[in-house]
CSV table of C-alpha atoms in Angstrom, one decimal:
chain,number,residue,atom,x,y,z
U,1,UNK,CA,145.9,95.4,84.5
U,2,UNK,CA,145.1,98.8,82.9
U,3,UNK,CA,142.3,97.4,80.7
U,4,UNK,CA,140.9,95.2,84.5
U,5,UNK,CA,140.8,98.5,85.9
U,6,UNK,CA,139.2,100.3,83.2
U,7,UNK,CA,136.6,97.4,82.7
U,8,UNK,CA,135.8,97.3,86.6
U,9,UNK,CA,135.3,101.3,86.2
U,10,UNK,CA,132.6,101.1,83.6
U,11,UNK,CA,130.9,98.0,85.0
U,12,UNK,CA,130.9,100.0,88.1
U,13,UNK,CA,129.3,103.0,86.9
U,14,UNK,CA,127.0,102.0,84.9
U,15,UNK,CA,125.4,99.6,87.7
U,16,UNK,CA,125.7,102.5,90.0
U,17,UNK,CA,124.0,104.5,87.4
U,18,UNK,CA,121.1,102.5,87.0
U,19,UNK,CA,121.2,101.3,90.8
U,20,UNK,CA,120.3,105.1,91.3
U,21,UNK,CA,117.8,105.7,88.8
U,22,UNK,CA,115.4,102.5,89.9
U,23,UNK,CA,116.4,103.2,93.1
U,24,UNK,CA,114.7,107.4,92.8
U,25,UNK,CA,112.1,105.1,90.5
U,26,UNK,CA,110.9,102.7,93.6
U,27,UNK,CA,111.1,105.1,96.0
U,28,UNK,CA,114.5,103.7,98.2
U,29,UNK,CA,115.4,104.6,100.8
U,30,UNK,CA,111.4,106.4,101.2
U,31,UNK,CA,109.5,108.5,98.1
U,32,UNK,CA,110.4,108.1,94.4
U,33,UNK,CA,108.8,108.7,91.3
U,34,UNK,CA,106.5,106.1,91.3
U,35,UNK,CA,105.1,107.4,94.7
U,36,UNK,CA,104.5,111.1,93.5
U,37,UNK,CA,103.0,109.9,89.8
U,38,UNK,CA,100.7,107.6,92.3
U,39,UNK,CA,99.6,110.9,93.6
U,40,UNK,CA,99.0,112.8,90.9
U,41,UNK,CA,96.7,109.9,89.2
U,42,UNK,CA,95.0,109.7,92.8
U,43,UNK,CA,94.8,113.7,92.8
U,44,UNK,CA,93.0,114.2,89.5
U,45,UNK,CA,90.6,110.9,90.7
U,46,UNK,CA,89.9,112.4,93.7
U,47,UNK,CA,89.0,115.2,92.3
U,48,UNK,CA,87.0,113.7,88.9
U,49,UNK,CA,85.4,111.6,91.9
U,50,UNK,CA,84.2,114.0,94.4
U,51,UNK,CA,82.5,116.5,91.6
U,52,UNK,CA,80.7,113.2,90.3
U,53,UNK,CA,79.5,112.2,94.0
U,54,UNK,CA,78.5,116.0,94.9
U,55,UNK,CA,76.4,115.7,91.7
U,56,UNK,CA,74.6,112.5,92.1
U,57,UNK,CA,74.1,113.7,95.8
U,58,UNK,CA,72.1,116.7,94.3
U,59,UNK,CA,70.0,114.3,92.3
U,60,UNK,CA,68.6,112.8,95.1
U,61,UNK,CA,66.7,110.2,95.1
U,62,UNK,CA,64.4,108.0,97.6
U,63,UNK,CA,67.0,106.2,98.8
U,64,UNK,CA,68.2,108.8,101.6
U,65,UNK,CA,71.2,106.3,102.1
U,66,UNK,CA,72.5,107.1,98.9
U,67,UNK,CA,72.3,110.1,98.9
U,68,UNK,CA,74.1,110.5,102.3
U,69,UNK,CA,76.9,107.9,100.6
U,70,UNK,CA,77.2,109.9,97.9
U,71,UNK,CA,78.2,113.1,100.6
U,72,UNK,CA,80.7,110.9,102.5
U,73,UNK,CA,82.5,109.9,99.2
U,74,UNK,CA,82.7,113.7,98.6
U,75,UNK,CA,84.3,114.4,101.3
U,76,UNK,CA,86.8,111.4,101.8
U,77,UNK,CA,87.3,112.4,97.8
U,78,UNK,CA,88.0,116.3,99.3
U,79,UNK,CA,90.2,115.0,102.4
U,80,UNK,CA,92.2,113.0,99.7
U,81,UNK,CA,93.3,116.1,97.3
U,82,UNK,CA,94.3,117.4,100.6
U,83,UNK,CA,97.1,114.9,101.6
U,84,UNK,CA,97.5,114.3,97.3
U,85,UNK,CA,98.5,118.0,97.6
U,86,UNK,CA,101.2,118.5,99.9
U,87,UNK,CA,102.7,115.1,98.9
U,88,UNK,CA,103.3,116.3,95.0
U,89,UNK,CA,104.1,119.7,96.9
U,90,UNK,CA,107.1,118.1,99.0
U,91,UNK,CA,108.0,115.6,96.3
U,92,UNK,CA,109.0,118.7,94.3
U,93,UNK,CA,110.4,121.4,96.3
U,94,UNK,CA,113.1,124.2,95.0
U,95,UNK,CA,116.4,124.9,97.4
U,96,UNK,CA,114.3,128.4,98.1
U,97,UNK,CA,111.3,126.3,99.7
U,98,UNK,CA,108.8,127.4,96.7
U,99,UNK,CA,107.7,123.8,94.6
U,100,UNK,CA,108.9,122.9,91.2
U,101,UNK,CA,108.6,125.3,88.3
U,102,UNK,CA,106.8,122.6,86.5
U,103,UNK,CA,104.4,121.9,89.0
U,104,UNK,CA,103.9,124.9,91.3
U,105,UNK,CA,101.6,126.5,88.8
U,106,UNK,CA,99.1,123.9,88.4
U,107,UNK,CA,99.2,123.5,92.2
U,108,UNK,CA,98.7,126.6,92.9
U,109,UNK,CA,95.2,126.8,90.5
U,110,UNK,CA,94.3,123.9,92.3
U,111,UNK,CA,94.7,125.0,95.8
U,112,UNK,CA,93.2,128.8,95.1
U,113,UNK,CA,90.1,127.2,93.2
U,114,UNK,CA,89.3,124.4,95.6
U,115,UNK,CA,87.4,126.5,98.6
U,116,UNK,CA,85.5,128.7,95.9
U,117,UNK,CA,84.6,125.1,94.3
U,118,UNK,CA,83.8,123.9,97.7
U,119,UNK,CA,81.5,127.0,98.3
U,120,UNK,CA,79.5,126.0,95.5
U,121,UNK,CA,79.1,122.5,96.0
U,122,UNK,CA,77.8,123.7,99.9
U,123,UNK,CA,75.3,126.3,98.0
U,124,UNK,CA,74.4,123.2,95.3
U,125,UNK,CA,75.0,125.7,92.4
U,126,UNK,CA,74.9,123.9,89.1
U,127,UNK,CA,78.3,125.6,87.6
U,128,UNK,CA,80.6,124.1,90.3
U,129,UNK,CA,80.9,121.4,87.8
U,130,UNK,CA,82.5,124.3,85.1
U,131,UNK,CA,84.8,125.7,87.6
U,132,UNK,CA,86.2,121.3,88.0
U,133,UNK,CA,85.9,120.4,84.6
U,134,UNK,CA,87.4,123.8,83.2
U,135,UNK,CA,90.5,125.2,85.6
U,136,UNK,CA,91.1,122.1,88.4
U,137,UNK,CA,90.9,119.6,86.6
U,138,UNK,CA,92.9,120.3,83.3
U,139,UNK,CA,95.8,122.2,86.1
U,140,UNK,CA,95.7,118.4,87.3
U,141,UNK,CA,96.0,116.9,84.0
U,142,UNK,CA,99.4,118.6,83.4
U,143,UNK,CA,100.6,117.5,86.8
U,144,UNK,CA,99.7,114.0,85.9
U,145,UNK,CA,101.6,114.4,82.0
U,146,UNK,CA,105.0,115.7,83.6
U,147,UNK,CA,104.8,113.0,86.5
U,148,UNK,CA,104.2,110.8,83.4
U,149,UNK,CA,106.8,112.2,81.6
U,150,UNK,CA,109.8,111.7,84.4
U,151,UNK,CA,108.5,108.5,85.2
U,152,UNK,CA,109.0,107.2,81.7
U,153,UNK,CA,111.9,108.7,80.9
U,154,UNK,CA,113.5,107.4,84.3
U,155,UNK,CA,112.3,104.0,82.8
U,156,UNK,CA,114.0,104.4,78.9
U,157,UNK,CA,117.9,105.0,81.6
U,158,UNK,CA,117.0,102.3,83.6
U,159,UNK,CA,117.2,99.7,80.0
U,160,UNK,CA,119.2,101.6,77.7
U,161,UNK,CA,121.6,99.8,76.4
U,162,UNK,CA,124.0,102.1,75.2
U,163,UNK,CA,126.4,102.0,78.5
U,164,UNK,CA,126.5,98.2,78.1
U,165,UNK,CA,128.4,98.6,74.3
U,166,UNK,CA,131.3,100.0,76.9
U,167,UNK,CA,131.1,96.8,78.9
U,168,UNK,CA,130.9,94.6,76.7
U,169,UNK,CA,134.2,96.0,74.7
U,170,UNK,CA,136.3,96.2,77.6
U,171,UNK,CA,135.3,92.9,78.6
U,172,UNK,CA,136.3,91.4,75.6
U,173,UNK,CA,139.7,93.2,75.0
U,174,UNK,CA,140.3,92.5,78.8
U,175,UNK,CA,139.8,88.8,77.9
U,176,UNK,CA,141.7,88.9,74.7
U,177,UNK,CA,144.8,90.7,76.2
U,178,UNK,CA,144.3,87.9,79.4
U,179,UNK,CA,144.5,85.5,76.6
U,180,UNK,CA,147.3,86.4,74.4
U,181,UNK,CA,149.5,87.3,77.7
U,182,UNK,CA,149.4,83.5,79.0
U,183,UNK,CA,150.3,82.4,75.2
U,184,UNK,CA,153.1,84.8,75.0
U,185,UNK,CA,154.2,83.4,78.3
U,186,UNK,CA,154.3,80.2,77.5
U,187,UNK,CA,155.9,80.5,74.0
U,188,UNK,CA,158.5,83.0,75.8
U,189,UNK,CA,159.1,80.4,79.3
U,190,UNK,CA,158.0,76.8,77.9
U,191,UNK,CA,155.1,76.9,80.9
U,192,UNK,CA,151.9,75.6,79.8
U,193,UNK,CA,149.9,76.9,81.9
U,194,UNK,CA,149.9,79.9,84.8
U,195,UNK,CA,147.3,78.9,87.2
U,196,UNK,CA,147.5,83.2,88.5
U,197,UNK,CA,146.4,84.3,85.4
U,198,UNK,CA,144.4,81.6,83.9
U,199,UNK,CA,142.2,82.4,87.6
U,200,UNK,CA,142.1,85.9,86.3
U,201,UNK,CA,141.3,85.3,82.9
U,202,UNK,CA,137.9,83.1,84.3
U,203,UNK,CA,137.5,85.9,86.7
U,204,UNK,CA,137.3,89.3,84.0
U,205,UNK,CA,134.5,86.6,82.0
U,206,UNK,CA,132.7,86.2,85.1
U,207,UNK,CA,132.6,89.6,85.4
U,208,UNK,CA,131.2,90.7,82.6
U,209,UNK,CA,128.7,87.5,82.1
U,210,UNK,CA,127.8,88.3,85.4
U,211,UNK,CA,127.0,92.1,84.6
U,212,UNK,CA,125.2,91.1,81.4
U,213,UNK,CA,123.1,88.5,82.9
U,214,UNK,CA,122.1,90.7,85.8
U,215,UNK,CA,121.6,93.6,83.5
U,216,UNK,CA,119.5,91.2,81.2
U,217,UNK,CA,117.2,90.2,84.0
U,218,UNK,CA,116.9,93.7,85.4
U,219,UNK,CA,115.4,94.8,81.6
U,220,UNK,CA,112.5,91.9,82.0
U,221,UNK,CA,111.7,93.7,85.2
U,222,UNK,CA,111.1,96.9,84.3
U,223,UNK,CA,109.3,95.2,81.1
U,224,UNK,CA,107.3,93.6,82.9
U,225,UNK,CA,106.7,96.4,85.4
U,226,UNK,CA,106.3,99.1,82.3
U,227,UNK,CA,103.6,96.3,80.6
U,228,UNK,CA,101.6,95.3,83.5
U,229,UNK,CA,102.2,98.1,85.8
U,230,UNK,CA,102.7,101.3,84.5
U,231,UNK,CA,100.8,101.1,81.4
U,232,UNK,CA,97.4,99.8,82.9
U,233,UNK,CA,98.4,102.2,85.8
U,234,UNK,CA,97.5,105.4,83.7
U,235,UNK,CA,95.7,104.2,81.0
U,236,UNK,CA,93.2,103.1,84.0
U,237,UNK,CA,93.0,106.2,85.9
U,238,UNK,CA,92.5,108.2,82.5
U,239,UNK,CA,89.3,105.8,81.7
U,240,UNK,CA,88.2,106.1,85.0
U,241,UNK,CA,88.0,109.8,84.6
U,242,UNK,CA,86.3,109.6,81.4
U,243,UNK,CA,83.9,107.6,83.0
U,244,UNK,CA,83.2,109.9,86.0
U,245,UNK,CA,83.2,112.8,83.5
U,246,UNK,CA,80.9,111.7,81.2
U,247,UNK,CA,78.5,110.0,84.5
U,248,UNK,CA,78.6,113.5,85.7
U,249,UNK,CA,77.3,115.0,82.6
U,250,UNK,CA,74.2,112.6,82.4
U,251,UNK,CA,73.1,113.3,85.8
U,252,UNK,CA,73.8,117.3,85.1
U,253,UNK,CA,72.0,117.1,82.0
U,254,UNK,CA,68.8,116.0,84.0
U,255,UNK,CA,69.3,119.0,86.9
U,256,UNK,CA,69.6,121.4,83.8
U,257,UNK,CA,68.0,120.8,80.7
U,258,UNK,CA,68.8,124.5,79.1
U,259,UNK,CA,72.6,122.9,78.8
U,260,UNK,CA,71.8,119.2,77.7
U,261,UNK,CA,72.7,119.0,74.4
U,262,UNK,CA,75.8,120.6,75.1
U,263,UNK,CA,76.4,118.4,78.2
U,264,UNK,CA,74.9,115.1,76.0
U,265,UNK,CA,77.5,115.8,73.3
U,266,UNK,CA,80.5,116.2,76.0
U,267,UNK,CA,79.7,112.3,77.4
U,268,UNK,CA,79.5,111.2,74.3
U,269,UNK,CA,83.0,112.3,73.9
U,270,UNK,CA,84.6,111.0,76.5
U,271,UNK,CA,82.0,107.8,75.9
U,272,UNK,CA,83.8,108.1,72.2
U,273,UNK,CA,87.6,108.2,73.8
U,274,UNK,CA,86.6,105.2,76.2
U,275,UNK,CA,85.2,103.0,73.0
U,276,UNK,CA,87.2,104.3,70.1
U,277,UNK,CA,90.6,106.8,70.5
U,278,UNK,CA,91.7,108.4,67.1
U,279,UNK,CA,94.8,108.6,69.2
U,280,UNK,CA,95.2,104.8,69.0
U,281,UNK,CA,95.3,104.0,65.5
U,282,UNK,CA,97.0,101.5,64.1
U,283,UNK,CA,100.0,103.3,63.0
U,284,UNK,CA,100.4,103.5,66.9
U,285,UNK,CA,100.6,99.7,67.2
U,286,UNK,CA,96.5,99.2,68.4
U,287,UNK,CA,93.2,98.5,66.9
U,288,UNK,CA,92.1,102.0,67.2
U,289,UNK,CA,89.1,100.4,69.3
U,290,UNK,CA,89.2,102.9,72.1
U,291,UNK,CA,91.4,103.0,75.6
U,292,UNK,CA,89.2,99.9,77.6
U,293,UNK,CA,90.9,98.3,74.7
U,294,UNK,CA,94.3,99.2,74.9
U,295,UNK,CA,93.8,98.5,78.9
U,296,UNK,CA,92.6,95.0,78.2
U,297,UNK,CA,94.5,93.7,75.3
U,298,UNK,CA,97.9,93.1,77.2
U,299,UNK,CA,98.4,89.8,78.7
U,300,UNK,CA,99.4,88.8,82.0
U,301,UNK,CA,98.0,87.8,85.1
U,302,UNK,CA,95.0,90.5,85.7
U,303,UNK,CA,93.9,90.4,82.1
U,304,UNK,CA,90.7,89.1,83.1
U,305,UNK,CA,90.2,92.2,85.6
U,306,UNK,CA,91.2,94.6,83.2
U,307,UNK,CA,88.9,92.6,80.2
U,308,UNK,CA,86.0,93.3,82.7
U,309,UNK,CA,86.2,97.0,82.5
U,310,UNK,CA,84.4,96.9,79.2
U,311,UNK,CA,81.0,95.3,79.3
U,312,UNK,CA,81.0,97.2,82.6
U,313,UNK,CA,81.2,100.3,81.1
U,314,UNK,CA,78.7,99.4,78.1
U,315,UNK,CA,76.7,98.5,81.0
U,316,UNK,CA,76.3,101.9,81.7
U,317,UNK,CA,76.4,103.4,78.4
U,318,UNK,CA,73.0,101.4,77.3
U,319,UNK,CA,71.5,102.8,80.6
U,320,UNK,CA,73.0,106.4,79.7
U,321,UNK,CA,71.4,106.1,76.2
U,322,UNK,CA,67.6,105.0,77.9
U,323,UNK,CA,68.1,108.0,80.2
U,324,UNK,CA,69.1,110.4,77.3
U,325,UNK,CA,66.2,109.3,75.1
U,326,UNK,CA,63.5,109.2,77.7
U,327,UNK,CA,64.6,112.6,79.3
U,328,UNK,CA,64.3,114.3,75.2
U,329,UNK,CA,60.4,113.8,75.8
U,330,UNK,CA,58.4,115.6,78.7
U,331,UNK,CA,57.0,112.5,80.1
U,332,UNK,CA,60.0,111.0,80.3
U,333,UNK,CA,61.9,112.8,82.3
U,334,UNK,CA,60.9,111.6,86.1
U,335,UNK,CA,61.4,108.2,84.7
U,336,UNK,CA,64.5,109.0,83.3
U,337,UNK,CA,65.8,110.6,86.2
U,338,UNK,CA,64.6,107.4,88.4
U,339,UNK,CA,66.4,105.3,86.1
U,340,UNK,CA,69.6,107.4,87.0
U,341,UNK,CA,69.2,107.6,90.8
U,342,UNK,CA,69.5,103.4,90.6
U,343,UNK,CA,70.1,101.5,87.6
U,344,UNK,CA,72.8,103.9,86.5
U,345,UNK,CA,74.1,104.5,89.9
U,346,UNK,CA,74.8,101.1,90.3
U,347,UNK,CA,76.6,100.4,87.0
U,348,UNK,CA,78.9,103.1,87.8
U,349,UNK,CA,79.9,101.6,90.5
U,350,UNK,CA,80.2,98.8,89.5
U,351,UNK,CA,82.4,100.0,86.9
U,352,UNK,CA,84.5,102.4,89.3
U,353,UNK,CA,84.9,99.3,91.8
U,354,UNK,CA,86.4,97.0,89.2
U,355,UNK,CA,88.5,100.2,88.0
U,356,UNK,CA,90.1,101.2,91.4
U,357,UNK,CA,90.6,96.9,91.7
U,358,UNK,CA,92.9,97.0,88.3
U,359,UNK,CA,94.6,100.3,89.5
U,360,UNK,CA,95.6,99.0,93.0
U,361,UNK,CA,96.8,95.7,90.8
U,362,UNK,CA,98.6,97.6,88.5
U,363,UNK,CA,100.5,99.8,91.1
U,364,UNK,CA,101.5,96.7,93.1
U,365,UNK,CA,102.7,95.2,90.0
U,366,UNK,CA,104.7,98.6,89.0
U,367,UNK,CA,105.8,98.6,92.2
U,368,UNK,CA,107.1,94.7,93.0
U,369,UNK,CA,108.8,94.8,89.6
U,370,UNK,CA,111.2,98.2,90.4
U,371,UNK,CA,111.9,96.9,93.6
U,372,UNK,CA,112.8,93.3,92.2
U,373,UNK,CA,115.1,94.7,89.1
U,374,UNK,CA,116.7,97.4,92.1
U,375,UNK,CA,117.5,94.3,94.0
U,376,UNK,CA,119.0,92.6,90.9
U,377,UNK,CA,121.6,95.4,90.4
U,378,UNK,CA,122.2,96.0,94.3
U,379,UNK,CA,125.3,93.7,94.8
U,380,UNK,CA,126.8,94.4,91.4
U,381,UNK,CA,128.9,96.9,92.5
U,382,UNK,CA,130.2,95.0,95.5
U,383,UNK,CA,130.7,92.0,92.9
U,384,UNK,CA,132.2,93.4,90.5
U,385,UNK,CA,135.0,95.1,93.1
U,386,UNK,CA,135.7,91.7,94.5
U,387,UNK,CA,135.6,90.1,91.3
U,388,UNK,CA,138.1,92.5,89.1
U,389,UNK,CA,140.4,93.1,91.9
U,390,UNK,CA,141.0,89.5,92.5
U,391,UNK,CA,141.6,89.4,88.6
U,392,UNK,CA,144.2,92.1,88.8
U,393,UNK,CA,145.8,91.0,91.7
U,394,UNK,CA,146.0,86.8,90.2
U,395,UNK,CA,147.1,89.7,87.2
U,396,UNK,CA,149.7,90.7,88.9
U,397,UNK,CA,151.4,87.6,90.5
U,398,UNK,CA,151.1,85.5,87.7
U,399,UNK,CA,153.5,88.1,85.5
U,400,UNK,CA,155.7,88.2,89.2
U,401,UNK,CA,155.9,84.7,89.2
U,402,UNK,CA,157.7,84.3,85.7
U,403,UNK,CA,159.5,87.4,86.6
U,404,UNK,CA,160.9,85.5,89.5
U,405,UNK,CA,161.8,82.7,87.7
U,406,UNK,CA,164.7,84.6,85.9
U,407,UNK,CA,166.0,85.8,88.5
């Protein structure tokens, strides 16, 4: 009875345990981790997206119905930092009302620098794009790495496997001693069997196989939700602002030409990091072919829409390259920048449509899969209670029973 006990108190803990980690992971009862990391990806894309759109709105163009499109996604973009902010901002509070010591910082660059960026964007000034790429956005980039950084370390407690050792010990001495009981019973009272504790013996195995198995099945959730969710999640909203980075710099390089070998050479890295990452070499388990790669190369159900991200982007990049070349000669230039106001306009799109289409996919996935291996640990505790208590009690009547018998 002693070891039933002990086993039903691991069991129990360690499903409550994980219960409450997917459960601050999905969001249950409302918020979570997922929600706030969701923010802070949409926060630096909003923000990527709103200095690419105020650009390409200063390129103008003939088509006055881009132009004006290009202002309206600017300022749905802005309106979006906007609620992005004071989500992350309640997500994190401290008990004296200020936000978290890990965030507050690179909130508070964000917030100061915004109406200054704003300001300059309103007076079309051609170094709001330094103030973005330079303070706001890299302040959003270390939101976005320690959102990252909980998130995935809330995923290695929700499948380790240490805690189940515990279970699995106890379960096993609990069924040995279960065991060896009934044969010292029957060697000691000539009864071949006691139905009491043979029940409770069946009982302390269900309990555990029933633990195991639902512990098993919770791991391929969050798998599956850390392969086809979470990974493609980020990787996808870091591509997509490379992309919007390195669009911005083609059409800035055209409305400047003192700074376009400087601005040339800065999308041509984040072109590089989109084709080829030194940061995904093979001793990191990848080709080394570049983050579109790693983004397409799992497989699952929206491979294909993940597969389409890079001719869409290579796409663009030939069209980037004609604009490059014809805007280095002093003909060029009014053809080049033609070629950007629609040919290249509308393979970014294209490319930023079929990127928000894998994100949205990716976060429902992320999301479906926490809430499925939540559900699959939410009766456990309930279970297990029933279960090892009927064991103990069948436990203790069985041992009563022969104890009545002598007397």
């Amino acid at each position: 009875m002693v070891l039933l006990v002990a086993l039903w108190i691991t069991a129990f803990a360690t499903s409550q345990a994980r219960q409450g980690t997917l459960d601050a992971l999905s969001g249950r009862p409302g918020g979570g981790q997922t929600a706030t990391l969701v923010a802070a990806l949409r926060l630096r894309s909003d923000l990527a997206g709103a200095d690419a759109a105020a650009t390409r709105a200063r390129l103008g163009g003939n088509d006055g119905l881009e132009v004006a499109r290009q202002r309206e996604a600017y300022r749905r973009a802005m309106a979006d930092v906007g609620v992005q902010l004071v989500v992350l901002a309640r997500a994190h509070p401290h008990t004296d009302g200020g936000t978290d010591a890990d965030l507050g910082p690179a909130l508070t660059v964000i917030a100061q620098q915004l109406p200054p960026y704003g300001g300059e964007v309103a007076q079309a000034k051609a170094a709001r794009s330094e103030l973005m790429w330079r303070t706001i956005l890299p302040a959003a980039d270390r939101i976005v790495a320690t959102e990252q950084s909980r998130a995935e370390h809330a995923l290695h407690r929700a499948e380790a496997t240490n805690p189940l050792v515990g279970v699995v010990v106890l379960g096993a001495l609990t069924f040995g001693a279960l065991v060896s009981t009934q044969i010292w019973l029957m060697r000691r009272t000539n009864r071949v069997l006691n139905p009491a504790l043979a029940a409770a013996t069946v009982l302390s195995a269900v309990a555990v196989g029933w633990t195991l198995l639902a512990f098993a099945t919770q791991h391929d959730h969050i798998a599956d939700g850390r392969d086809h969710g979470y990974r493609p999640l980020t990787r996808t909203s870091q591509a997509r602002v490379l992309a919007l980075r390195a669009w911005t710099d083609d059409v800035r390089a055209l409305l400047d030409r003192s700074e376009a070998p400087r601005l040339d050479a800065d999308s041509a890295a984040a072109s590089t990091r989109l084709r080829h990452d030194p940061a995904s070499a093979p001793a990191a388990g990848s080709d080394g072919s570049g983050l579109l790669a790693t983004i397409a190369a799992p497989g699952g159900p929206d491979q294909a829409a993940r597969a389409a991200l890079t001719p869409a982007w290579t796409g663009y990049a030939d069209i980037a390259a004609r604009i490059r070349d014809g805007a280095g000669r002093p003909e060029g230039l009014w053809p080049a920048a033609l070629l950007a106001q629609q040919d290249a306009t509308g393979a970014l799109r294209t490319f930023d449509e079929r990127s928000v289409a894998v994100l949205d996919a990716s976060r429902t996935h992320l999301t479906d899969d926490l809430t499925a291996a939540t559900d699959t640990v939410d009766t456990l505790p309930a279970a297990l209670s029933i279960t090892l208590g009927l064991a103990a009690v069948l436990t203790f009547v069985g041992l009563q029973l022969r104890i009545n018998d002598y007397r």
